[in-house]
Short mmCIF file of C-alpha atoms and ligand atoms in Angstrom, two decimals:
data_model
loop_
_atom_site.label_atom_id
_atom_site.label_comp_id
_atom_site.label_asym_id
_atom_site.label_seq_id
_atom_site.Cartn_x
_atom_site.Cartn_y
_atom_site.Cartn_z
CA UNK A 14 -31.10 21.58 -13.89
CA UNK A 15 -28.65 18.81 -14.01
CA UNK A 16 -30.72 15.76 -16.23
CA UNK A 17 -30.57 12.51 -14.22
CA UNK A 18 -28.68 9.68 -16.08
CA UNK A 19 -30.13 6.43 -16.02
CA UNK A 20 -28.84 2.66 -17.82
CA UNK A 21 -31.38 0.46 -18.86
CA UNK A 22 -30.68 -3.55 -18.68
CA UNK A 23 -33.03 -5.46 -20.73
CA UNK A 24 -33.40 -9.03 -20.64
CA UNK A 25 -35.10 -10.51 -23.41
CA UNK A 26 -35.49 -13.97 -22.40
CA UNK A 27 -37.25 -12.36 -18.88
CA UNK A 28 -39.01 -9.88 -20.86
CA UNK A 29 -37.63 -7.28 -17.94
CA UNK A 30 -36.16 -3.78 -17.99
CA UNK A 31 -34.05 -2.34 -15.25
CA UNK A 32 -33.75 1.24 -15.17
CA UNK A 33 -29.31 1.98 -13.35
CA UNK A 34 -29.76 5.46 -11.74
CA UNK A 35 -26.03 6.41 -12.68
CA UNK A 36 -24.24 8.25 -9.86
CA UNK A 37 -21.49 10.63 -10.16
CA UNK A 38 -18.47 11.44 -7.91
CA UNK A 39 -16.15 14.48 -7.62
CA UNK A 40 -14.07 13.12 -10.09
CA UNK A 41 -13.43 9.72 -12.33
CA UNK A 42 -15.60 7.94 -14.28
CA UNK A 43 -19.21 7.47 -13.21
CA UNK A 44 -20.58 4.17 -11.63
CA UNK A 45 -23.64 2.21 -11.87
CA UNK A 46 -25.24 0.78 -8.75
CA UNK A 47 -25.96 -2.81 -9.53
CA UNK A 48 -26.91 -4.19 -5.61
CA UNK A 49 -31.09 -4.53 -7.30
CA UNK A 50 -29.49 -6.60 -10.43
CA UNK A 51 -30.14 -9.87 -8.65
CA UNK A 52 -33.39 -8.96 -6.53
CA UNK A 53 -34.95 -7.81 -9.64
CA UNK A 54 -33.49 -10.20 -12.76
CA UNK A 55 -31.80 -12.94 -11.10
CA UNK A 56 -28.03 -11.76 -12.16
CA UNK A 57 -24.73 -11.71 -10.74
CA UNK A 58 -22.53 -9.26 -12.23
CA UNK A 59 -18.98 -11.20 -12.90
CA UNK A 60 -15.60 -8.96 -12.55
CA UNK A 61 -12.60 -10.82 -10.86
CA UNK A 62 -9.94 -8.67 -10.05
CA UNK A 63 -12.39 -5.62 -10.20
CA UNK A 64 -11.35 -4.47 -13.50
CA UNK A 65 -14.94 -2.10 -13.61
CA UNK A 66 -16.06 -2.61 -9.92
CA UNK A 67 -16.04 0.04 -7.33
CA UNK A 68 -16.57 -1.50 -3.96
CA UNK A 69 -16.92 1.50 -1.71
CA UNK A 70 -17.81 5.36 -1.58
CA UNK A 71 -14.75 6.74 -0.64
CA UNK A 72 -13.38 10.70 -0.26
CA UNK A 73 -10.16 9.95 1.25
CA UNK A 74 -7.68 9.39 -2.23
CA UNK A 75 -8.23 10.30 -6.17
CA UNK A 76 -6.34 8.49 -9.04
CA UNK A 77 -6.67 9.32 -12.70
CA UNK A 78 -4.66 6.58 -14.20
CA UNK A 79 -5.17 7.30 -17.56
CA UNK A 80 -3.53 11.21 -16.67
CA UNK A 81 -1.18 10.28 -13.74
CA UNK A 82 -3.01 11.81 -11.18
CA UNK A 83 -3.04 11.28 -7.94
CA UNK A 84 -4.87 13.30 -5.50
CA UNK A 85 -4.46 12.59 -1.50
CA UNK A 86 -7.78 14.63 -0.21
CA UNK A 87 -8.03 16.78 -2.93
CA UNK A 88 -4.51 17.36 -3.00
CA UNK A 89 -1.62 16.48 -5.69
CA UNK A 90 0.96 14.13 -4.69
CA UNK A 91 3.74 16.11 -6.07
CA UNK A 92 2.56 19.49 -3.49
CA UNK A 93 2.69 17.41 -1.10
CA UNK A 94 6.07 15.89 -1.71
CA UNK A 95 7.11 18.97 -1.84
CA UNK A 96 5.92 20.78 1.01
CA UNK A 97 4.40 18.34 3.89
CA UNK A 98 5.50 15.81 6.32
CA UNK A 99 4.41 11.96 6.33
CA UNK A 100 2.22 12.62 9.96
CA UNK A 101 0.76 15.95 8.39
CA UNK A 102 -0.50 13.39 5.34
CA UNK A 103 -1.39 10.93 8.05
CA UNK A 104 -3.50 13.75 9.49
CA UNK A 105 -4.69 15.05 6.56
CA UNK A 106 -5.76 11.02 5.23
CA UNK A 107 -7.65 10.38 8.33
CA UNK A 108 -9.22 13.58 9.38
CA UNK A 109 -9.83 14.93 6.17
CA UNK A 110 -8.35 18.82 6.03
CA UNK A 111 -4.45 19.59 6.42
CA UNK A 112 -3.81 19.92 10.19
CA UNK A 113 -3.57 23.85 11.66
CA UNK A 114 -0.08 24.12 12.96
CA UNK A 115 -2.05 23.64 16.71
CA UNK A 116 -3.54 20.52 15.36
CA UNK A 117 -0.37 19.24 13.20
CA UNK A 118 1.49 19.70 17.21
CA UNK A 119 -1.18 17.94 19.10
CA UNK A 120 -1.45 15.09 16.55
CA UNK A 121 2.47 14.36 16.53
CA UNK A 122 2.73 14.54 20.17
CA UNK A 123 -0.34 12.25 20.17
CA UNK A 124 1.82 9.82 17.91
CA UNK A 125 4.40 10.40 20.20
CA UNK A 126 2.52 9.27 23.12
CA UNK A 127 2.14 5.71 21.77
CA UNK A 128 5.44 4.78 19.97
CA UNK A 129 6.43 2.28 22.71
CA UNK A 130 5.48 -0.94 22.39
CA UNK A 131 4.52 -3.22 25.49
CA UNK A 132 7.45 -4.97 27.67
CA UNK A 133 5.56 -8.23 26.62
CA UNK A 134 5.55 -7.79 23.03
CA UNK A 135 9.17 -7.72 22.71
CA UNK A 136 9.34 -11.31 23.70
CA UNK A 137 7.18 -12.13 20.77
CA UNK A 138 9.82 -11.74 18.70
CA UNK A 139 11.92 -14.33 20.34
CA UNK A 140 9.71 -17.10 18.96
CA UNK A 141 11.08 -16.39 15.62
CA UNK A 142 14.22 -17.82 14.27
CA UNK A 143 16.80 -15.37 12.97
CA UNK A 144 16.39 -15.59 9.51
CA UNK A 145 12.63 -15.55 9.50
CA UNK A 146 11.24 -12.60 6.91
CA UNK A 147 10.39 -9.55 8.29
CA UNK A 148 7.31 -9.25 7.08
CA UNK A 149 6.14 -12.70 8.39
CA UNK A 150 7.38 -11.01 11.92
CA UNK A 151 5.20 -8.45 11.65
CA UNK A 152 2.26 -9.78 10.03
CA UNK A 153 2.57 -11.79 13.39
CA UNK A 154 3.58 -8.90 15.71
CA UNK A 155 0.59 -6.87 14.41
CA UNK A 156 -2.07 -9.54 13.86
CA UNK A 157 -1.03 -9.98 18.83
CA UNK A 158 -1.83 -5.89 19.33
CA UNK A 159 -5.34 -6.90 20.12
CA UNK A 160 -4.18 -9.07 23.01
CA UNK A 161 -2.40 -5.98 24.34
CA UNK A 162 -4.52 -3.01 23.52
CA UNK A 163 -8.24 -4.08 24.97
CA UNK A 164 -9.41 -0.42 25.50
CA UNK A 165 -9.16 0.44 21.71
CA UNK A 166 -11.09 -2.63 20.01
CA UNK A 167 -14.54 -1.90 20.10
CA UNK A 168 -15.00 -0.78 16.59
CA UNK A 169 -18.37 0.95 17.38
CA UNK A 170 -16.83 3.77 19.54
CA UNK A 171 -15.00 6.17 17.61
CA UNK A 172 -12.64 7.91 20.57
CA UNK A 173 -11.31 3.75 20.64
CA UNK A 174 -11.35 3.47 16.67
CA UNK A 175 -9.18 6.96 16.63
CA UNK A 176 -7.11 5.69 19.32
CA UNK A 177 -6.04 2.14 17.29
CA UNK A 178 -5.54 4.52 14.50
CA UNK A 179 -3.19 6.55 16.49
CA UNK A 180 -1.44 3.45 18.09
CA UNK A 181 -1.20 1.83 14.33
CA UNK A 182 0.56 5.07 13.13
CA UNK A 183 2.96 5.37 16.20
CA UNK A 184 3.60 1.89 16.93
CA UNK A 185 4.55 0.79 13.26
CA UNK A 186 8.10 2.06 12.90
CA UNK A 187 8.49 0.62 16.27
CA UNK A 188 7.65 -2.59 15.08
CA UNK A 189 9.27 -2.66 12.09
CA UNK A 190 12.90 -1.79 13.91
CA UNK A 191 12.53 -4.32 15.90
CA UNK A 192 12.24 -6.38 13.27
CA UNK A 193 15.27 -5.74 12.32
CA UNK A 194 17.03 -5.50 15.11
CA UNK A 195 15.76 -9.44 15.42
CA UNK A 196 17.33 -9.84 12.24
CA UNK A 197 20.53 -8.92 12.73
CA UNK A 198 20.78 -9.83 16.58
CA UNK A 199 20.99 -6.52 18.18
CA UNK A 200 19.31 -5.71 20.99
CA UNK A 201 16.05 -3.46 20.64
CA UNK A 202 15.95 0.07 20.51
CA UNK A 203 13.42 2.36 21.84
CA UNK A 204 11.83 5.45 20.54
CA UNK A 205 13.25 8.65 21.41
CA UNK A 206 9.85 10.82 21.21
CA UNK A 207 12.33 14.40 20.22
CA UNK A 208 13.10 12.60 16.90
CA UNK A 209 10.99 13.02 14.44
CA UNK A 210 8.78 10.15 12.77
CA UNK A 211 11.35 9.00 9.84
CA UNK A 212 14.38 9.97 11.90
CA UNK A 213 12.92 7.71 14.95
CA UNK A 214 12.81 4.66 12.62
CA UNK A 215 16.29 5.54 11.34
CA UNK A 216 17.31 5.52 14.92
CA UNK A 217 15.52 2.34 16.24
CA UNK A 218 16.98 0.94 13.16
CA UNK A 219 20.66 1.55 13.17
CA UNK A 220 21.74 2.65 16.86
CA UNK A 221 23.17 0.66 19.30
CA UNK A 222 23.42 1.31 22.44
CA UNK A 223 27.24 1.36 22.62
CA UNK A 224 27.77 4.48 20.03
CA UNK A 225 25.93 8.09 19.62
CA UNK A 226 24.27 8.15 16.64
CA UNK A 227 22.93 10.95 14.64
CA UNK A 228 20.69 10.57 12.02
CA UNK A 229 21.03 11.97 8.49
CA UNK A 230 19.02 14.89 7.60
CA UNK A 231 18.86 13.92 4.08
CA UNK A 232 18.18 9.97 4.57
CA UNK A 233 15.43 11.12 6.98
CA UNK A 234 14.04 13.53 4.18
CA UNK A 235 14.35 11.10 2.07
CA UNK A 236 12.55 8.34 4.08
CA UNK A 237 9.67 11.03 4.94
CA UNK A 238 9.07 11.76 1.54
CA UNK A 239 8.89 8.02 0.60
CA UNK A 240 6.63 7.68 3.47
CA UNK A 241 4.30 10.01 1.72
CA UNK A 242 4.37 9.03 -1.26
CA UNK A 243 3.24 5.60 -0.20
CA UNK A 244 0.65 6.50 2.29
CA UNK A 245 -2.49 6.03 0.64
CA UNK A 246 -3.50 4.63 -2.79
CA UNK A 247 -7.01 4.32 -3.02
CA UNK A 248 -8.79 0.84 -3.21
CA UNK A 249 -5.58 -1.33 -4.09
CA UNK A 250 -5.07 -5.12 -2.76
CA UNK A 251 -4.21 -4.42 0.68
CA UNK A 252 -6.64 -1.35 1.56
CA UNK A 253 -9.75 -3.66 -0.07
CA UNK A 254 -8.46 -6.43 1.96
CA UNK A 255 -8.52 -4.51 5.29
CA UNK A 256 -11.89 -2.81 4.29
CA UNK A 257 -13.39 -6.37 3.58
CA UNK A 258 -11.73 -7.56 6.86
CA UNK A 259 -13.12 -4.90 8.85
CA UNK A 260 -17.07 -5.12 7.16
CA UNK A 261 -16.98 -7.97 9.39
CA UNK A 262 -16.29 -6.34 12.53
CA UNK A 263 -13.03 -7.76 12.96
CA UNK A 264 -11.02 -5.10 15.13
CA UNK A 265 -8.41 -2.67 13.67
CA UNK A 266 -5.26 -4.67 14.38
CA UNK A 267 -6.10 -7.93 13.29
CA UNK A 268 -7.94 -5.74 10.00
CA UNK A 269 -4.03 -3.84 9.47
CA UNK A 270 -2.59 -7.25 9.94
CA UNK A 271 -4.52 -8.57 7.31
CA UNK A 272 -3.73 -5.51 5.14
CA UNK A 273 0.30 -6.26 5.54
CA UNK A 274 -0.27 -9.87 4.20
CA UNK A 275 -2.40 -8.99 1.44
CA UNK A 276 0.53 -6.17 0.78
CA UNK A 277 3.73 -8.73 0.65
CA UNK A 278 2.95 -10.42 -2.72
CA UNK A 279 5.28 -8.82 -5.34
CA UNK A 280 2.19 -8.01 -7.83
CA UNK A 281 1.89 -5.18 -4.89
CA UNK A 282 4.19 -4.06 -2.46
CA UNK A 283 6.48 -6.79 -2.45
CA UNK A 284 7.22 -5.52 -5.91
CA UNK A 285 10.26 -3.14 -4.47
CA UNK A 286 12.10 -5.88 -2.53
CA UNK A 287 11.42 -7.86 -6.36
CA UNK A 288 12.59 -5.12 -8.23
CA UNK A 289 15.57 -4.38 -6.35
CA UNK A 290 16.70 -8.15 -7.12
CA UNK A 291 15.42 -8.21 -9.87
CA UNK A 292 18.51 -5.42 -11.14
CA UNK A 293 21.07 -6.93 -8.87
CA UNK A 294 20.21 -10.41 -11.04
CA UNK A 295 20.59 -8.22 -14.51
CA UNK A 296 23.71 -6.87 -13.33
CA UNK A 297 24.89 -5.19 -16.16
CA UNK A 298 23.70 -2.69 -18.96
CA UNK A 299 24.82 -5.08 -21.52
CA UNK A 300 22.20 -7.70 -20.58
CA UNK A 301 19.06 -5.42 -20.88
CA UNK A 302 18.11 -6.40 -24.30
CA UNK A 303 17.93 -10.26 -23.15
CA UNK A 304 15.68 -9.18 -19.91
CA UNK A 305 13.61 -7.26 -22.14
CA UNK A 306 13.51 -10.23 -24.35
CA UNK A 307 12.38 -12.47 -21.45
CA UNK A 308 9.62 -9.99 -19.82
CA UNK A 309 8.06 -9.90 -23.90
CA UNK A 310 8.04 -13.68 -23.50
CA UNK A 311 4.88 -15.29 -22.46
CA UNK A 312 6.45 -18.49 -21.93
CA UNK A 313 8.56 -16.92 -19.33
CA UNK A 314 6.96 -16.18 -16.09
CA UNK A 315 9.73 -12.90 -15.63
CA UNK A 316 8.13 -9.35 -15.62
CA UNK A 317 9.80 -6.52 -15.23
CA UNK A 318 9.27 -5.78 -11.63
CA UNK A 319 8.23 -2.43 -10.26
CA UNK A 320 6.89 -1.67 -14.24
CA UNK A 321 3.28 -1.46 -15.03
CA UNK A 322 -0.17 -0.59 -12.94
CA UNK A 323 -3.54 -1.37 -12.81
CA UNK A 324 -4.59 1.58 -12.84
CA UNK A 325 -1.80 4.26 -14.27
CA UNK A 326 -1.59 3.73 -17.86
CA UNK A 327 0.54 6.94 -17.93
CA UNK A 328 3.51 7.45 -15.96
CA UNK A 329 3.12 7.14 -11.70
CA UNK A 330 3.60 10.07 -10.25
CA UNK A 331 4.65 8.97 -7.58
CA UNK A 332 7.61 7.36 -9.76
CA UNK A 333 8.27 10.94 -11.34
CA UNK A 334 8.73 12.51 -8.15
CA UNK A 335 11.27 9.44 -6.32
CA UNK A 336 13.06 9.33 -9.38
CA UNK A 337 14.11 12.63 -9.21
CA UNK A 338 14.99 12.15 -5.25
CA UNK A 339 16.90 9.18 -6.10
CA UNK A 340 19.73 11.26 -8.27
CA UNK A 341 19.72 13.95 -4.22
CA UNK A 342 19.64 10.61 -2.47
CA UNK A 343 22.40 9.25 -4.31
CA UNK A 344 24.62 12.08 -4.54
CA UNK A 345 24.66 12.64 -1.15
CA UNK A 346 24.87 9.43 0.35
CA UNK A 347 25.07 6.81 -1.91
CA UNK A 348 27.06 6.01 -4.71
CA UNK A 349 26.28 8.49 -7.48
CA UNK A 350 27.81 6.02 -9.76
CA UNK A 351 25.88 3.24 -8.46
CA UNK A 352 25.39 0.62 -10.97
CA UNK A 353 22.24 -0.07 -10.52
CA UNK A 354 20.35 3.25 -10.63
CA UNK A 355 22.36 4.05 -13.77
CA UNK A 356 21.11 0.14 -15.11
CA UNK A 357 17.59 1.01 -13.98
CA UNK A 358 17.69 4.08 -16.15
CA UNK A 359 18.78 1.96 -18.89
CA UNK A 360 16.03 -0.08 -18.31
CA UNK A 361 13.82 2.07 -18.32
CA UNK A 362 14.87 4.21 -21.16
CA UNK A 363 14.90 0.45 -23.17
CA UNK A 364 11.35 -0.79 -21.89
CA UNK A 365 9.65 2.78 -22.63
CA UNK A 366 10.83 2.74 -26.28
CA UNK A 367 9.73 -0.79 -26.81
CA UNK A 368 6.52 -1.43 -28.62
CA UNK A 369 5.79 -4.24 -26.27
CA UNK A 370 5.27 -2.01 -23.23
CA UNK A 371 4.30 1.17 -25.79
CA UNK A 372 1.45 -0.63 -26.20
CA UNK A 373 0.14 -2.28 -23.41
CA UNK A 374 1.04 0.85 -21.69
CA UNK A 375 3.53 0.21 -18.71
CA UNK A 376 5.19 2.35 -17.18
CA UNK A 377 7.79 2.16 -14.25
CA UNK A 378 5.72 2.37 -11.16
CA UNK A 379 6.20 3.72 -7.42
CA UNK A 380 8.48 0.83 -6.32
CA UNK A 381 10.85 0.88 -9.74
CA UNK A 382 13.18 3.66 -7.98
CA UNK A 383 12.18 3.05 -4.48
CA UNK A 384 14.57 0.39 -3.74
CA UNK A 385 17.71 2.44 -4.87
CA UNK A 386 16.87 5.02 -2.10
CA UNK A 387 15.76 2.07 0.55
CA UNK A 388 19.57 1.21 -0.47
CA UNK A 389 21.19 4.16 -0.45
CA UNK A 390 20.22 4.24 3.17
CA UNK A 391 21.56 1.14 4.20
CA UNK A 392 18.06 -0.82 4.60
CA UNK A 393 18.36 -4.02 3.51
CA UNK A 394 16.19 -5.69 0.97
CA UNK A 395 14.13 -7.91 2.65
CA UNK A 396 13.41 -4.36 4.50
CA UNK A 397 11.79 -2.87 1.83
CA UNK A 398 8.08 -4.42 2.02
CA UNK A 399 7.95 -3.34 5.52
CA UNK A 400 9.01 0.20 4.72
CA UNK A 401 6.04 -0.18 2.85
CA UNK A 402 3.21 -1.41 5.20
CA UNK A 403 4.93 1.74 7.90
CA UNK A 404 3.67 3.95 5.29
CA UNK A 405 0.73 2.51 4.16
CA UNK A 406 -0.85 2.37 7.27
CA UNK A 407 -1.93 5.89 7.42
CA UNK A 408 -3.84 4.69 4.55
CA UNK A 409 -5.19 1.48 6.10
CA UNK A 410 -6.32 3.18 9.06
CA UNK A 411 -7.80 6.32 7.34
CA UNK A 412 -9.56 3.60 4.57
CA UNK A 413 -11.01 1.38 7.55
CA UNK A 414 -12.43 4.27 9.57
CA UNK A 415 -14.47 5.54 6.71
CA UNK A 416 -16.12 2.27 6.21
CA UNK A 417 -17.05 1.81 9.73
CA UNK A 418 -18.18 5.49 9.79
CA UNK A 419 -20.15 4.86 6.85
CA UNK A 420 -23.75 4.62 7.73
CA UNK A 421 -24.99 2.05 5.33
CA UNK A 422 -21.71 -0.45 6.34
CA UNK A 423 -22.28 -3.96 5.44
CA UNK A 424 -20.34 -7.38 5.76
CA UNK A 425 -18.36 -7.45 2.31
CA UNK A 426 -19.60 -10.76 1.19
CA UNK A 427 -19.05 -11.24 -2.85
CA UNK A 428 -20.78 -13.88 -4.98
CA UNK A 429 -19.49 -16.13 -7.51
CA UNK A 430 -20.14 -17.93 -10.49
CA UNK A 431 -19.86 -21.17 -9.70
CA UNK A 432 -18.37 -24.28 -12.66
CA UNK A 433 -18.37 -27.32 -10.21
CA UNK A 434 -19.92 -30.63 -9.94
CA UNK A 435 -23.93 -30.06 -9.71
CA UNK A 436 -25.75 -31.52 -6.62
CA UNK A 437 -24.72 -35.41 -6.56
CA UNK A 438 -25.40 -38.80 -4.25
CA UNK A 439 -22.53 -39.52 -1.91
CA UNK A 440 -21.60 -42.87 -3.09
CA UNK A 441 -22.78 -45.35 -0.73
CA UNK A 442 -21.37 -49.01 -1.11
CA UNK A 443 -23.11 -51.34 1.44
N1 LIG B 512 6.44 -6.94 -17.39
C1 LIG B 512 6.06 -7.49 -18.56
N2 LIG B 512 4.78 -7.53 -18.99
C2 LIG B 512 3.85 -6.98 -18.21
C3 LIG B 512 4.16 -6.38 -16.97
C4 LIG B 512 5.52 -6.38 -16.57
N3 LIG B 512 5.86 -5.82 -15.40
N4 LIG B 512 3.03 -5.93 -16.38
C5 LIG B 512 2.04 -6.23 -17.22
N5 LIG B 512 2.52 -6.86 -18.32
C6 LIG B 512 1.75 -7.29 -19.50
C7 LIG B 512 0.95 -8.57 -19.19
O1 LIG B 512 1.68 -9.72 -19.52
C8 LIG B 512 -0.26 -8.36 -20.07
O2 LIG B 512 0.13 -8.67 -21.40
P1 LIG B 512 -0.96 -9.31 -22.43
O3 LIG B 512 -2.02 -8.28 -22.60
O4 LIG B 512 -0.17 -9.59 -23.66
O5 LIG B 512 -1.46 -10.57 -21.75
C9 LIG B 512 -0.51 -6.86 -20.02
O6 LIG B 512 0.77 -6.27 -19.77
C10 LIG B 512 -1.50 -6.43 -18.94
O7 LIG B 512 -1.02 -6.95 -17.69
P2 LIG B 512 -1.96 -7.55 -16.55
O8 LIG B 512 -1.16 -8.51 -15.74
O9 LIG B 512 -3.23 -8.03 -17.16
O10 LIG B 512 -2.25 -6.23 -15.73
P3 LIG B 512 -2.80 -6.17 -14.26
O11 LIG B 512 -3.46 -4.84 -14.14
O12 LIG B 512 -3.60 -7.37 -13.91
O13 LIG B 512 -1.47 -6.21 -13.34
C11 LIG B 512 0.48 -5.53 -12.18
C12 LIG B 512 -0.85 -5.09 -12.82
C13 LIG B 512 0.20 -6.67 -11.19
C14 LIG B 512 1.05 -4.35 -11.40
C15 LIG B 512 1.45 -5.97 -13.29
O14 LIG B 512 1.71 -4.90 -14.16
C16 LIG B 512 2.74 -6.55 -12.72
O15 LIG B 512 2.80 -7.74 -12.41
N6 LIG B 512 3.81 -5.69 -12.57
C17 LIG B 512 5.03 -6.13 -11.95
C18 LIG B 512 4.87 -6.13 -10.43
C19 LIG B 512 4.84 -4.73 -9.86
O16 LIG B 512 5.66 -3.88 -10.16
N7 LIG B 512 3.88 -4.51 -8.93
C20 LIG B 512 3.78 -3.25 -8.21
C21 LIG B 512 2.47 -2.59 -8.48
S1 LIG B 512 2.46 -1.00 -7.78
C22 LIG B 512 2.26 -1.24 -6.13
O17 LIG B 512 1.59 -2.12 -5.66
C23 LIG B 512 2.93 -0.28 -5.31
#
């Protein structure tokens, strides 16, 4: 029989003992239930930015950082590159099996079902100016679906939280093209439902509806497999951030509106719209050394952009597998010779010989190579965060109904250690 493992905390001062029943998952390191600490010694624990806190339970995504593992449901990134679609990962994320090929049908004509967006949505957009950012447009757009979609907020029935799942997954790329189309002051397009998910976006995006247009097979292979790649990453910035906005009850759309802000900073997935500049502003292969020189600095606030993980300490994966697509993607409808993919090799090659990033172990991460490809396809760069958040949200929405599922769900409410003023008079002058 397996022996129990327990941690004992002793406090000396207190003369107490506290015995940590240690619990085990499927996989990763084990954890250590702390939620007595304070009820029984009068302790906070003290971890900003979580560097050894796990904040949920969660069966949906697996990473082994230190390997370069990542695990969607049990299954490796790179099979599923290889032989899925983005809405069979969606499936699999948020029902927990891959789809039958009955199921995978029902579930994209599901999708299908809700790609429109409401009449009086559109004019949303209007109160932006042309050149605002697209991801302040849909942080906006997304954050209003609750004041359209009243039969899908209450949290506590599932058939409404699968249906805001469904209508977060459908009405993203949607969304997203209209953004664009705002953007660039074309009119919007709508879905055409025999497309499928990628190609629809590609559509929305770049017809107009004076010319046929027929999508790429490869850019929409190419977009579906980025899709995939970014579609669910554990307990990162954005997924906490809508877990910790739904513990309150908050509904799904305002909780996956929350998720997109927390997702724009480029320390997360902001970092491919960074990176992408980021190589436009080194320009050349010539100047690597001196960028090099600058991310080493620690007077200098540059980092190399779309290098380095919290968690992978070993090459991304997910960076192995869209570097490889990048060279197809390229070929085929880029500029093989593009500058910049052959100065982000150089980069790269530079940065992983350095001792600097040898030792502190960065490596280029997801959004390093993902730009290249957004490029290739003619998104532009302020386009590339959004991309993102389309993806993502399988993740959000497969993340959030877990939680609520979860029978001991609880407000997220952390504590602090607090280094203000102690208790003092206001000053009263008569
Ligand atoms: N360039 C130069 N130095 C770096 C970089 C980088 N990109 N990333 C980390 N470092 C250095 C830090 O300066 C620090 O050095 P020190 O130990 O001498 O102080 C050390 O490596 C550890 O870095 P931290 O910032 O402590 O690591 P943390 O886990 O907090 O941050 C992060 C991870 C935010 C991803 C960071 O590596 C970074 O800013 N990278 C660039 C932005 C990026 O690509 N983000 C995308 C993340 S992936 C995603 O969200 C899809």
């Amino acid at each position: 029989m397996e022996q129990k493992r327990v941690l004992t905390l002793t406090d000396p001062v207190a003369n107490k003992t506290l015995a940590l029943p240690v619990m085990t998952g499927t996989e990763g390191p084990a954890v250590v239930p702390i939620g007595n600490l304070y009820r029984e010694l009068g302790y906070f624990t003290f971890d900003p930015g979580f560097l050894s806190t796990a904040s949920c339970r969660s069966a949906v995504t697996f990473i082994d950082g230190e390997q370069g593992v990542l695990l969607y449901r049990g299954y490796p990134i790179e099979q599923l590159a290889q032989h899925s679609t983005f809405l069979e990962v969606a499936y699999l994320l948020m029902y927990g099996e891959l789809p039958s090929a009955r199921q995978r049908d029902d579930f994209t004509h599901t999708i299908d079902c809700h790609t429109m967006i409401n009449e009086s949505l559109k004019r949303f957009y209007d109160g932006f100016y042309h050149d605002a950012h697209p991801m302040a447009i849909m942080v906006g757009v997304v954050g209003s679906l609750s004041a359209f979609y009243h039969d899908s907020t209450d949290i506590h029935d599932p058939h409404h939280r699968e249906v805001a799942a469904h209508r977060m997954i459908a009405k993203m790329p949607t969304i997203a093209a209209a953004c664009y189309k705002h953007s660039v002051g074309e009119p919007v397009v709508y879905p055409k439902n025999d497309l499928g998910y990628a190609a629809n976006l590609l559509h929305m995006m770049f017809s107009v509806p004076s010319e046929e247009y027929v999508v790429d097979p490869v850019a929409e292979r190419a977009l579906d497999l980025i899709f995939m790649l970014h579609a669910d990453h554990e307990q990162n910035a954005s997924t906490s951030t809508v877990r910790l906005a739904g513990s309150s009850g908050a509904n799904p759309f305002a909780c996956i509106a929350s998720g997109i802000a927390a997702l724009w900073g480029p320390a997360h997935g902001g970092a491919n719209e960074a990176a992408l500049k980021m190589l436009e502003e080194i320009g050349d292969v010539k100047n690597v050394p001196k960028y090099i020189a600058r991310a080493k600095d620690k007077d200098d606030p540059f980092r190399l952009m779309g290098f380095g993980h919290r968690v992978y300490k070993n090459y991304d994966p997910r960076a192995k597998v869209i570097r490889a697509a990048c060279h197809e993607v390229l070929a085929k409808l880029g500029d093989p010779d593009d500058p910049l993919f052959e100065l982000a090799m150089a980069l790269e090659e530079a940065a992983l010989k350095d001792e600097y990033f040898i030792e502190r172990k960065l490596y280029p991460n997801v959004d390093f190579y993902s730009g290249l490809i957004y490029k290739a396809l003619g998104i532009p760069t302020n386009m590339f965060t959004v991309m993102f958040a389309i993806a993502r949200t399988a993740g959000w929405v497969a993340q959030w109904m877990e939680m609520i599922a979860e029978p001991q769900q609880r407000i997220g409410r952390p504590r602090q250690l607090y280094v203000g003023p102690p208790r003092r008079d206001y000053p009263v002058t008569d």
